[in-house]
PDB file of C-alpha atoms in Angstrom:
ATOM      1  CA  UNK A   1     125.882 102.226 128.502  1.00 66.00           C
ATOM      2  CA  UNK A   2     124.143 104.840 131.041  1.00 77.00           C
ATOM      3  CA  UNK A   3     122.084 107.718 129.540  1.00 82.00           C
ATOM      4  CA  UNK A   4     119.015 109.255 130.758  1.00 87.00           C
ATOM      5  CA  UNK A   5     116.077 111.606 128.578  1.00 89.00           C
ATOM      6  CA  UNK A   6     113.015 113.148 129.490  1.00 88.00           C
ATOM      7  CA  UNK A   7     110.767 115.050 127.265  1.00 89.00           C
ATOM      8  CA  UNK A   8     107.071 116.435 127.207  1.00 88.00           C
ATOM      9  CA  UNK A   9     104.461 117.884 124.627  1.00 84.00           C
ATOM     10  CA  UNK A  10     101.192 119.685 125.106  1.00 82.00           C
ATOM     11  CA  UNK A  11      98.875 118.101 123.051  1.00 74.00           C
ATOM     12  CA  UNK A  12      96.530 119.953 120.511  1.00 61.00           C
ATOM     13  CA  UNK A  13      92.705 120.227 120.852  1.00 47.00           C
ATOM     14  CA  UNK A  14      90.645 116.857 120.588  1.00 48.00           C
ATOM     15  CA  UNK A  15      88.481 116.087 117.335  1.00 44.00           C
ATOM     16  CA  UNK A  16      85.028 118.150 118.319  1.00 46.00           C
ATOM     17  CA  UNK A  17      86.785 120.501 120.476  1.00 45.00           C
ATOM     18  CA  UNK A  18      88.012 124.240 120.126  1.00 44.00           C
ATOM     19  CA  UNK A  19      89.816 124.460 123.170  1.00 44.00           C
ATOM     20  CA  UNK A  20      93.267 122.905 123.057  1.00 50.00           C
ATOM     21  CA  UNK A  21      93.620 119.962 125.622  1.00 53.00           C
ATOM     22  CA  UNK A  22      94.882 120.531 129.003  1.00 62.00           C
ATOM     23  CA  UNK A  23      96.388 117.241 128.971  1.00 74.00           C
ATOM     24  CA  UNK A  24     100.331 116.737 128.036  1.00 84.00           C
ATOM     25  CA  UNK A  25     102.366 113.794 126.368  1.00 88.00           C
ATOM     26  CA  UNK A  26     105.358 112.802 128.667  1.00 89.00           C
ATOM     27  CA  UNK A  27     107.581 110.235 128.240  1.00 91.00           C
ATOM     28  CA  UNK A  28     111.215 109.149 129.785  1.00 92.00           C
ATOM     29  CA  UNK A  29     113.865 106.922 128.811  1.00 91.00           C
ATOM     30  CA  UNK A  30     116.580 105.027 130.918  1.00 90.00           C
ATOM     31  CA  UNK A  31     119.527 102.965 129.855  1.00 87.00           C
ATOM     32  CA  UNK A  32     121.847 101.311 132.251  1.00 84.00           C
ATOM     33  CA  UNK A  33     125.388  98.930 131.410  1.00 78.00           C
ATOM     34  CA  UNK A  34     124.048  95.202 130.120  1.00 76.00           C
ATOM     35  CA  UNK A  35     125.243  92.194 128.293  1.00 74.00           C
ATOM     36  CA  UNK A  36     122.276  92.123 126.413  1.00 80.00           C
ATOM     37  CA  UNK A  37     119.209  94.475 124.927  1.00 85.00           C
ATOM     38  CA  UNK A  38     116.577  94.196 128.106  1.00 88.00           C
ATOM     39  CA  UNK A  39     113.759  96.694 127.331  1.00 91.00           C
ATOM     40  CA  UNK A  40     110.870  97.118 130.046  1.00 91.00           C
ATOM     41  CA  UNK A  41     108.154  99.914 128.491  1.00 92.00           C
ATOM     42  CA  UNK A  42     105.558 101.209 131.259  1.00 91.00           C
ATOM     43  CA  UNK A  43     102.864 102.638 129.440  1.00 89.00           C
ATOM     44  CA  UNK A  44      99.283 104.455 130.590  1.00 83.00           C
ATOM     45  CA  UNK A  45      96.399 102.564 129.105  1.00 79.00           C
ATOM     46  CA  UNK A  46      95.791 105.159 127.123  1.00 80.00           C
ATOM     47  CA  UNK A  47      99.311 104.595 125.187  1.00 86.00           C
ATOM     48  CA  UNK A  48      99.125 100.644 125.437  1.00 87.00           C
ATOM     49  CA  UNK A  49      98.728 100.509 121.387  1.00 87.00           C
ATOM     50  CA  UNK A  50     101.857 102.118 121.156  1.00 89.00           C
ATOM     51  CA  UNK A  51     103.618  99.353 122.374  1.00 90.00           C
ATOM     52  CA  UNK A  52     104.626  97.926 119.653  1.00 91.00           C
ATOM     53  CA  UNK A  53     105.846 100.251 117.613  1.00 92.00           C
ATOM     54  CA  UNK A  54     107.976 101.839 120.429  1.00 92.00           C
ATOM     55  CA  UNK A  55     109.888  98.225 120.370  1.00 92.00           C
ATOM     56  CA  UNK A  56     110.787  98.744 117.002  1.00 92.00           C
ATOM     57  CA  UNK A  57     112.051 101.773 117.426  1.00 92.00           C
ATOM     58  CA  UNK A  58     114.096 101.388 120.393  1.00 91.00           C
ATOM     59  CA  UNK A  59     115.289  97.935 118.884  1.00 90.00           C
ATOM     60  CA  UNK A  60     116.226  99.589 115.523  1.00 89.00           C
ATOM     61  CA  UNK A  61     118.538 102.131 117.260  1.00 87.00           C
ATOM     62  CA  UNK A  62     120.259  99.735 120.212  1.00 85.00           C
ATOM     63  CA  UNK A  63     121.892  96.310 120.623  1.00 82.00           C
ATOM     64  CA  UNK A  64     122.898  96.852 124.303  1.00 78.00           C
ATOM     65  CA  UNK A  65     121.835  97.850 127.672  1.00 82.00           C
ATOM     66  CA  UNK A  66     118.917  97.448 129.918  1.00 87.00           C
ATOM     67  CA  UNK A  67     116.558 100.570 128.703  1.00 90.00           C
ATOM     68  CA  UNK A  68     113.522 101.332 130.153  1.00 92.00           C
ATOM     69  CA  UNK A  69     110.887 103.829 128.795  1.00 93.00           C
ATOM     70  CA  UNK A  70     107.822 105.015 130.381  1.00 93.00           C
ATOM     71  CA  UNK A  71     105.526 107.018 128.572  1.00 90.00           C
ATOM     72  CA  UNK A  72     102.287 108.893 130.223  1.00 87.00           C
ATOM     73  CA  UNK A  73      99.731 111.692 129.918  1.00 83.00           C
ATOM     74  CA  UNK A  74      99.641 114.215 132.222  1.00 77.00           C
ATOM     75  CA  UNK A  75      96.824 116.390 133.492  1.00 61.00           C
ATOM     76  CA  UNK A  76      94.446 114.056 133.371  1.00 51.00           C
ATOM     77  CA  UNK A  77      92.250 114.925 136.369  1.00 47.00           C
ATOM     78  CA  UNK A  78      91.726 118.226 134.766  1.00 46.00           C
ATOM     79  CA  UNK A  79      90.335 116.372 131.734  1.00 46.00           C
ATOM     80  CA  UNK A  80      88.506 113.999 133.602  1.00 46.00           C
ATOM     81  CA  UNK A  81      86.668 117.477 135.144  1.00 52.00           C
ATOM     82  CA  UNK A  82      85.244 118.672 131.839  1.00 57.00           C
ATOM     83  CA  UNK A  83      82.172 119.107 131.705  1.00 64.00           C
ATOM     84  CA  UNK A  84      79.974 116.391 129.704  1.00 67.00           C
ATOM     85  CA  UNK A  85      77.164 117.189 127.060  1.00 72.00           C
ATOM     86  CA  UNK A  86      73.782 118.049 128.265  1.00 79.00           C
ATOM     87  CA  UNK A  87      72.242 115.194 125.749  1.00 80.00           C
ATOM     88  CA  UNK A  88      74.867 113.126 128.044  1.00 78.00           C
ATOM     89  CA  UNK A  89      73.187 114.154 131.306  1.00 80.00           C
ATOM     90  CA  UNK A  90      69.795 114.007 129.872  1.00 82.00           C
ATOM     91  CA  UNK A  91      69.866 110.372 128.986  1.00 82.00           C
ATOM     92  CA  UNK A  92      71.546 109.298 132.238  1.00 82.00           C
ATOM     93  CA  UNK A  93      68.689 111.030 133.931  1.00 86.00           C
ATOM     94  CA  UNK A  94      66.398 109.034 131.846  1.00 85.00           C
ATOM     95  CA  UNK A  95      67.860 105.701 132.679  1.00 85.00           C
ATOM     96  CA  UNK A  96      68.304 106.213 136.367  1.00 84.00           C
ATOM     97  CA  UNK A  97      64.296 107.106 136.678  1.00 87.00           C
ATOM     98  CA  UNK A  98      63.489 104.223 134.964  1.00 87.00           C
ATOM     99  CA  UNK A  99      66.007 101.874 136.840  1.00 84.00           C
ATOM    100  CA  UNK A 100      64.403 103.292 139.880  1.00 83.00           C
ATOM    101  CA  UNK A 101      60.610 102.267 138.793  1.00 85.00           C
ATOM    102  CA  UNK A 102      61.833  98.827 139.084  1.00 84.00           C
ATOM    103  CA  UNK A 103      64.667  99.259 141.738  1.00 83.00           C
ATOM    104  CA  UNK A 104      63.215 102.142 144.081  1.00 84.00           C
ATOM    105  CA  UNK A 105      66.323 101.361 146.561  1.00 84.00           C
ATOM    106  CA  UNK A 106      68.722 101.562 143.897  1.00 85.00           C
ATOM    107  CA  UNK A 107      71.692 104.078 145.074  1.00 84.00           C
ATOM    108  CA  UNK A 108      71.589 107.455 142.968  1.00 86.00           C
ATOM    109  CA  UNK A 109      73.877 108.058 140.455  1.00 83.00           C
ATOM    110  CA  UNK A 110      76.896 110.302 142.087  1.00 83.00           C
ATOM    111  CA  UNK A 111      78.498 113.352 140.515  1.00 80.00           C
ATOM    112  CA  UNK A 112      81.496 110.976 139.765  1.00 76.00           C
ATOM    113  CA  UNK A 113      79.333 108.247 138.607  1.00 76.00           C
ATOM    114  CA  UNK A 114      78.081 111.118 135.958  1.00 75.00           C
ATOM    115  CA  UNK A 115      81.393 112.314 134.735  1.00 71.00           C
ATOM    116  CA  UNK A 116      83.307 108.491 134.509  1.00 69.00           C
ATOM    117  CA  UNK A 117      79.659 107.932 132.467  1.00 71.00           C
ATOM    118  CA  UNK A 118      79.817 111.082 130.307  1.00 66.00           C
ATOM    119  CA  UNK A 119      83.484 110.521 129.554  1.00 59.00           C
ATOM    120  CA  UNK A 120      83.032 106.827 128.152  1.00 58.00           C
ATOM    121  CA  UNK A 121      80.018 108.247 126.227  1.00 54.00           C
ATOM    122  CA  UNK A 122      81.677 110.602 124.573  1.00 51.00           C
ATOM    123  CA  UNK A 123      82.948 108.290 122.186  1.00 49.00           C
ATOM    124  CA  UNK A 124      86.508 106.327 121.568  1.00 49.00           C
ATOM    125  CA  UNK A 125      89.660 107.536 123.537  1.00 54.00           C
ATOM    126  CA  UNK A 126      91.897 110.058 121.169  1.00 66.00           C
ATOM    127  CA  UNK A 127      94.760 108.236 119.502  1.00 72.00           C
ATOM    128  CA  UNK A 128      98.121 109.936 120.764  1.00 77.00           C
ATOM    129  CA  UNK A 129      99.960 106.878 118.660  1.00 82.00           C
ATOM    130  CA  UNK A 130     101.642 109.868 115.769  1.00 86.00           C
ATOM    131  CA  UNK A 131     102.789 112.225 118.796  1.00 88.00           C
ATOM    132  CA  UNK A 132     104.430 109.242 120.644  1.00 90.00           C
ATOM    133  CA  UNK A 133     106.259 108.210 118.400  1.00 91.00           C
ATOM    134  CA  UNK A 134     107.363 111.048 117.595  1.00 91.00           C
ATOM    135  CA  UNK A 135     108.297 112.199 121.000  1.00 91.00           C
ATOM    136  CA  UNK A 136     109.967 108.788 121.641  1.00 92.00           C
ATOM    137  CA  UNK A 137     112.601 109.476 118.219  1.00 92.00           C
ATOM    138  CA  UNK A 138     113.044 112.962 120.217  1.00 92.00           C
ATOM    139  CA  UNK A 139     114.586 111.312 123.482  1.00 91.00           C
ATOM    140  CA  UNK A 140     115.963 108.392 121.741  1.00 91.00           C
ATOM    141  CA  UNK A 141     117.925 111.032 119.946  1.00 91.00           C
ATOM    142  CA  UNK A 142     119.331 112.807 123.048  1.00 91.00           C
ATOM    143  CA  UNK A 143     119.698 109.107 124.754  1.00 89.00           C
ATOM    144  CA  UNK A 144     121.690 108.083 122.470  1.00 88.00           C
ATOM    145  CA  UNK A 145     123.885 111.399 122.495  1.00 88.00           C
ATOM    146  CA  UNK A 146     124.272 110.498 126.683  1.00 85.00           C
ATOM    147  CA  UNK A 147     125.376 106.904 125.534  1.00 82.00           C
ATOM    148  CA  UNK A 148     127.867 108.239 123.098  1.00 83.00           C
ATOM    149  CA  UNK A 149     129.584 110.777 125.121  1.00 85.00           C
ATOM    150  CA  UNK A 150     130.107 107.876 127.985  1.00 83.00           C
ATOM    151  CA  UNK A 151     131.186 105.796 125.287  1.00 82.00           C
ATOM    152  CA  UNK A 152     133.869 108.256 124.233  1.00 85.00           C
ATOM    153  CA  UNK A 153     135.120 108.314 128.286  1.00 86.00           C
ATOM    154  CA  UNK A 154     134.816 104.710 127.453  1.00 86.00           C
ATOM    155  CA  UNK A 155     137.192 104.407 124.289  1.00 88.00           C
ATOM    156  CA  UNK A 156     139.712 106.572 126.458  1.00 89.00           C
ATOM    157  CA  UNK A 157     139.638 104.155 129.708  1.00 89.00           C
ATOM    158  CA  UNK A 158     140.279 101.355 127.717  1.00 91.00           C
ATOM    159  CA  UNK A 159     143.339 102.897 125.631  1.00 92.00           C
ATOM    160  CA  UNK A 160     144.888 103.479 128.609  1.00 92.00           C
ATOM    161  CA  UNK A 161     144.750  99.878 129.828  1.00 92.00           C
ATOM    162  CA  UNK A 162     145.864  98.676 126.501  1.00 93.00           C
ATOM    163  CA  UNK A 163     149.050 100.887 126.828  1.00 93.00           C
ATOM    164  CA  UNK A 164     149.358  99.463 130.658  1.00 93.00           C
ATOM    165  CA  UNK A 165     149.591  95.627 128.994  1.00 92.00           C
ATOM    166  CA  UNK A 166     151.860  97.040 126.503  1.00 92.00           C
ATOM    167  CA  UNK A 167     154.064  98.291 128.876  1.00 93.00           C
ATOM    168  CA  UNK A 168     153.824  94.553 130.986  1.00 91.00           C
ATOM    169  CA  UNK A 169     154.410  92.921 127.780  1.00 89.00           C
ATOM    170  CA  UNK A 170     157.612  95.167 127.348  1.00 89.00           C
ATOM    171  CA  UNK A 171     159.059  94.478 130.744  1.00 88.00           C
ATOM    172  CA  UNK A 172     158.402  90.645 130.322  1.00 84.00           C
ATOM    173  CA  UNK A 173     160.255  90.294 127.134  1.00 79.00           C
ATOM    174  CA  UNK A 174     163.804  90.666 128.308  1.00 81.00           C
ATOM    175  CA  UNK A 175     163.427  88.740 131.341  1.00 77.00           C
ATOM    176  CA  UNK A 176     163.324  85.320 129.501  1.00 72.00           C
ATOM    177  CA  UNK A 177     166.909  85.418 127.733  1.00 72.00           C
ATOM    178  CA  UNK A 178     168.380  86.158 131.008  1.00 70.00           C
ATOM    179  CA  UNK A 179     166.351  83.868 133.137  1.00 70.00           C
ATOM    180  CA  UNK A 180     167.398  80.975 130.420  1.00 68.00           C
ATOM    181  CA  UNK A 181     170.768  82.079 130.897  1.00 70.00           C
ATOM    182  CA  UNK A 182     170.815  82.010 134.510  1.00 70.00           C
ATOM    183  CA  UNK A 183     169.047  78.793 134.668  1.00 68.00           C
ATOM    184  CA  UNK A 184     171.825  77.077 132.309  1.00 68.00           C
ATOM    185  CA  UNK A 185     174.237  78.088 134.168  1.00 71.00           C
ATOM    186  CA  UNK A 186     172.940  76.416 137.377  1.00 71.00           C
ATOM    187  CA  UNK A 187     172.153  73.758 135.441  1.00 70.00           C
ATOM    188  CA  UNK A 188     175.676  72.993 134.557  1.00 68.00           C
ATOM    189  CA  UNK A 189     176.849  73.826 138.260  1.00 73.00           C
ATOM    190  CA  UNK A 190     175.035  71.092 139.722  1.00 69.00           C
ATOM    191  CA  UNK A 191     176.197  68.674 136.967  1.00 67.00           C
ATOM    192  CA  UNK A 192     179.510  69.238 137.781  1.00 70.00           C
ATOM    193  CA  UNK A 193     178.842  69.242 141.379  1.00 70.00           C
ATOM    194  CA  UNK A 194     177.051  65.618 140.530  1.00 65.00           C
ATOM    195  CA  UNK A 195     180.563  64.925 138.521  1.00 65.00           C
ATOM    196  CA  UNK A 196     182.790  65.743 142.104  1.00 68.00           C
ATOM    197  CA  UNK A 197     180.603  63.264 143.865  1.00 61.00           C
ATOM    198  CA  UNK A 198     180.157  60.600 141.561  1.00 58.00           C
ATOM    199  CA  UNK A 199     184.010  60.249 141.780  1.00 58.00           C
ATOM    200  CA  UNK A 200     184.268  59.381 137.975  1.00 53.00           C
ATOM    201  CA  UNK A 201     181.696  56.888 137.195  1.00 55.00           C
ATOM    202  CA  UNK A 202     179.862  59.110 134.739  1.00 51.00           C
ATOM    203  CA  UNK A 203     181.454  60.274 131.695  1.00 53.00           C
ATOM    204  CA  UNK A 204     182.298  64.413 131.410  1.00 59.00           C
ATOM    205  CA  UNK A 205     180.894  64.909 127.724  1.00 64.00           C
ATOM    206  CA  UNK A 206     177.844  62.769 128.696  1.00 61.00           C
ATOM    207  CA  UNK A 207     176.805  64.593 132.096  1.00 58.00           C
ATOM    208  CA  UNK A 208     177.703  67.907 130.059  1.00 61.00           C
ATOM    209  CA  UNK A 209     175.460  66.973 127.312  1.00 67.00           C
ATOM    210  CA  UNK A 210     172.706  66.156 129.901  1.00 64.00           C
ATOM    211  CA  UNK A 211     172.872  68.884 131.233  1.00 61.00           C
ATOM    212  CA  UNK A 212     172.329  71.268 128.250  1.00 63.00           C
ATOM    213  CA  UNK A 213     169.818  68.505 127.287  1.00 68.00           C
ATOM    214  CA  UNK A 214     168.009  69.619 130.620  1.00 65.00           C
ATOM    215  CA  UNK A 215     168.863  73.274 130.243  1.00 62.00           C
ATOM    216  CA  UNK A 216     167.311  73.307 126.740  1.00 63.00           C
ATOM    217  CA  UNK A 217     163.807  71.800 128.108  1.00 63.00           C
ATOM    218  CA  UNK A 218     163.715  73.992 130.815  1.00 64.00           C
ATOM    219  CA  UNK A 219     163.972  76.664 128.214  1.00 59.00           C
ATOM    220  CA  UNK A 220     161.174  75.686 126.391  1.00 60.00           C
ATOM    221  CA  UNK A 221     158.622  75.555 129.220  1.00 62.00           C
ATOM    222  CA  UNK A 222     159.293  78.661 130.350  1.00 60.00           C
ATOM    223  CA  UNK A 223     159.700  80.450 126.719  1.00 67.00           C
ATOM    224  CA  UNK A 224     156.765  83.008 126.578  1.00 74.00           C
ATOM    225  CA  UNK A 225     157.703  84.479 123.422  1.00 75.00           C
ATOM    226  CA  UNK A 226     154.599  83.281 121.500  1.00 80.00           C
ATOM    227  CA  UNK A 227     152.399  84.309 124.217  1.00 82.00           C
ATOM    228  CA  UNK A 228     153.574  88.073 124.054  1.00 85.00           C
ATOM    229  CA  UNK A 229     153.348  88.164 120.646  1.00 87.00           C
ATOM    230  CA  UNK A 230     150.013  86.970 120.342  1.00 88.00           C
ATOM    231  CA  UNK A 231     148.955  89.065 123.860  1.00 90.00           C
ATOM    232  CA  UNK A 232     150.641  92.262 121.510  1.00 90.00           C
ATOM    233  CA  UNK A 233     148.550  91.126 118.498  1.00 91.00           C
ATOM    234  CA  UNK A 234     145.469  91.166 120.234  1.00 92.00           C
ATOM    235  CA  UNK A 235     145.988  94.563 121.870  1.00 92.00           C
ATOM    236  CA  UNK A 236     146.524  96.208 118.393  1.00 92.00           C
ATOM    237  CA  UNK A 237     143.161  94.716 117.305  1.00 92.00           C
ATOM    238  CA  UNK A 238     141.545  96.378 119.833  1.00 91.00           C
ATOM    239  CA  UNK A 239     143.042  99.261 119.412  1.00 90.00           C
ATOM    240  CA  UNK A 240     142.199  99.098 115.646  1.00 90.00           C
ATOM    241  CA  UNK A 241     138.227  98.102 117.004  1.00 88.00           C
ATOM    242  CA  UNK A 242     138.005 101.262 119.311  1.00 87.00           C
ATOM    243  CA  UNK A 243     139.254 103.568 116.589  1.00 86.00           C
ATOM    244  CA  UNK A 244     137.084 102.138 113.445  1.00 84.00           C
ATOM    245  CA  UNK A 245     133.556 102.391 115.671  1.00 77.00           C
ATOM    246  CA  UNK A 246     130.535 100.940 115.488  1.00 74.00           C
ATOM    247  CA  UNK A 247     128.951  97.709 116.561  1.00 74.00           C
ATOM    248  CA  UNK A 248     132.066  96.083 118.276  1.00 81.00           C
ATOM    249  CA  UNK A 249     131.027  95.362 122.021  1.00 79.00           C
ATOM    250  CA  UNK A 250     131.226  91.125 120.898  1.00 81.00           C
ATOM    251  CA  UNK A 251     134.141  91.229 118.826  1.00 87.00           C
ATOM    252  CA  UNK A 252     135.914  93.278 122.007  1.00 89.00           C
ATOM    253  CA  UNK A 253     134.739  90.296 123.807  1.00 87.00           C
ATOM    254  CA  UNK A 254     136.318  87.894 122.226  1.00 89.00           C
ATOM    255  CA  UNK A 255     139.351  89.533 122.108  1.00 91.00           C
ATOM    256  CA  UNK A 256     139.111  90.072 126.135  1.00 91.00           C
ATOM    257  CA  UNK A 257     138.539  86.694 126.303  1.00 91.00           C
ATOM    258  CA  UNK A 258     142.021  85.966 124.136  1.00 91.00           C
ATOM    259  CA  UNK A 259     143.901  88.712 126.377  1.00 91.00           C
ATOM    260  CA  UNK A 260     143.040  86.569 129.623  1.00 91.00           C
ATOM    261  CA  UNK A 261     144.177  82.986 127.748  1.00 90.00           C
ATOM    262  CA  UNK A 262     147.645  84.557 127.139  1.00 89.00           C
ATOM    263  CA  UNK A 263     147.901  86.130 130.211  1.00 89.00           C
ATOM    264  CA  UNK A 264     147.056  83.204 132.023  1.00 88.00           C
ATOM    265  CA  UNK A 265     149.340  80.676 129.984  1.00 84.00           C
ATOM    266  CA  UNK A 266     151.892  83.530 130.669  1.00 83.00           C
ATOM    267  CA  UNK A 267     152.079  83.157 134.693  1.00 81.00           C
ATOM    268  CA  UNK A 268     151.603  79.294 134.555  1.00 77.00           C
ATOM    269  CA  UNK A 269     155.132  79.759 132.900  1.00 73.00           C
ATOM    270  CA  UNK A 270     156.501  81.890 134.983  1.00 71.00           C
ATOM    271  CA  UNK A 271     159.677  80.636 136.921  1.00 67.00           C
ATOM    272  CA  UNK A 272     160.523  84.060 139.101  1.00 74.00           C
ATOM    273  CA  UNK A 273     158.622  86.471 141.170  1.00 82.00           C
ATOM    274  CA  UNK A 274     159.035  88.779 138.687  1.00 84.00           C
ATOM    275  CA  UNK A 275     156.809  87.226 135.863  1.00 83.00           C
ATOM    276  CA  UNK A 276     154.248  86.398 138.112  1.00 85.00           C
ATOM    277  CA  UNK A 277     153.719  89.998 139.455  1.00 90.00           C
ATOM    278  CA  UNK A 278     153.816  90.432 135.751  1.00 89.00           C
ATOM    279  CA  UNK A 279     151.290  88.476 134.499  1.00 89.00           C
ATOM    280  CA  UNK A 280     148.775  89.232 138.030  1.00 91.00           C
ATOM    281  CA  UNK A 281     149.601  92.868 136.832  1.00 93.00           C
ATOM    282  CA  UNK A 282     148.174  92.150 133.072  1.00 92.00           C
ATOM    283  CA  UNK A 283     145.106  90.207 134.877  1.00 92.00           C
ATOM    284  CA  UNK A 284     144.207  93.000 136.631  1.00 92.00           C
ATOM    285  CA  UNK A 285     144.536  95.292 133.846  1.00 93.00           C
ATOM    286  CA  UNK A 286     142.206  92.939 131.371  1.00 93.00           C
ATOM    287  CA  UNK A 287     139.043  92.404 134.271  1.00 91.00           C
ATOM    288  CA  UNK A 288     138.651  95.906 134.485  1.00 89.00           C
ATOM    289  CA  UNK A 289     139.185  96.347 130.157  1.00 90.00           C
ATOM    290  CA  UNK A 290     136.374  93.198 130.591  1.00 87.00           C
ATOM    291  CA  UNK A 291     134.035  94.440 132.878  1.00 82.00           C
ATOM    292  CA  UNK A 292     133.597  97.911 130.550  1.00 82.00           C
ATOM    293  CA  UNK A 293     133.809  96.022 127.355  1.00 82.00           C
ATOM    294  CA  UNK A 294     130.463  94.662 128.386  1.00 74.00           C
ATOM    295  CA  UNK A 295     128.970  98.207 128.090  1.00 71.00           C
ATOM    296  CA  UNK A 296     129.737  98.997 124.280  1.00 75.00           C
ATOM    297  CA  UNK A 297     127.499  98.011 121.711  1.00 70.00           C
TER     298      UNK A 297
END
């Protein structure tokens, strides 16, 4: 399922400092429809240790979707421009002189060339690791309020196809009796038809009794009964799926996957028009209950 969250956090003075930093903790997170749990996590350098811990979390909390989260610290040309320690500038200043008394033509340390210098000198990077995480379980929190409100338009989409193949299943039922009917009845009209032309070589009772025989197998192959009832059994499952909750998206799967069998079996039976707009009617009803099902965990 979709969602979308973006949240940001001024971080607090660095160990040594007085002065709170400049510098602030952002990070976003993305979800779009997928099979399958795909996460992609762009992270600063800065935030790389993070990494793992943010797969946890995200992994703990989802099953589905392709999420991506990018995390990054902001302001950080500001920070680059404070100013480093004098001790810092003093000892560069040493080492370029005595680089120089062996290298005269060495190039001169730039301003830029100071403050990278004075930066890496000033000891290891702060860990941001705590706030992260912590910031990541804040936008998980309102992702996963994004995924559950689509999920809700979801849950409603998908009752109303269910009540759609209901209402298919309820116009196929009564067409069988008749069409067996009908079909009998031709049946026995051509045997007696046969009967007229074969001048009496073929005994009544016999060609009647073939006849049924024939009307009673064509009855069979075209009885859809069984299919209905297990196309109305399915439907109720889901239904029963959608209102329990939860982790469902595989079992609603399956049960797609069932709904297109019967409906399939159903127009490979069909013997009128009727039937087959019938079960090309349930089809279309079923791709579109598949192609969402895909999208709930």
């Amino acid at each position: 399922m979709t969602g979308y969250a973006s949240v940001q956090r001024a971080l607090g003075a660095a160990p040594g400092q007085d002065a709170p930093s400049s510098r602030r903790l952002g990070l976003e997170l993305r979800s779009v429809n997928s099979r399958f749990l795909d996460l992609t996590l762009r992270l600063s350098e800065e935030l790389r240790a993070s990494e793992p811990a943010l797969r946890a979390l995200l992994t703990g909390a989802m099953k589905r979707g392709k999420v991506e989260l990018r995390a990054y610290l902001d302001g950080g040309d500001a920070a680059a421009l404070a100013s480093p320690a004098s001790q810092t500038l003093q000892r560069l200043a040493q080492l370029q002189a005595a680089v120089h008394e062996h290298l005269p033509d060495a190039k001169p340390l730039s301003v830029a060339d100071a403050l990278r210098l004075g930066a890496s000198a000033g000891g290891a990077p702060q860990d941001h690791g705590a706030e992260l995480l912590e910031l990541a379980r804040e936008a998980l929190k309102e992702l996963l309020l994004a995924r559950e409100r689509e999920g809700e338009r979801l849950v409603a989409s998908l009752r109303e196809r269910l009540e759609g193949l209901r209402a298919l299943a309820a116009q196929a039922g009564p067409l069988i009796p008749a069409l067996v009917a009908q079909q009998r009845q031709r049946f026995m009209e051509r045997w007696r038809e046969a009967m007229q032309l074969a001048d009496g070589a073929l005994v009544p009772e016999a060609a009647q009794e073939r006849a049924l025989t024939e009307a009673t197998a064509f009855a069979i192959r075209i009885d859809v009964a069984e299919e209905l009832t297990r196309l109305a059994a399915h439907v109720d499952e889901i239904g029963h799926l959608l209102s329990r909750g939860g982790e469902v998206g595989k079992r609603l799967d399956f049960l797609i996957q069932e709904l297109h069998r019967e409906a399939n079996t159903l127009g490979s039976k069909s013997a009128t028009m009727e039937l087959t707009r019938i079960s090309v009617d349930m089809k279309v009803l079923i791709e579109q209950m598949r192609e969402q099902v895909q999208n709930i965990e």
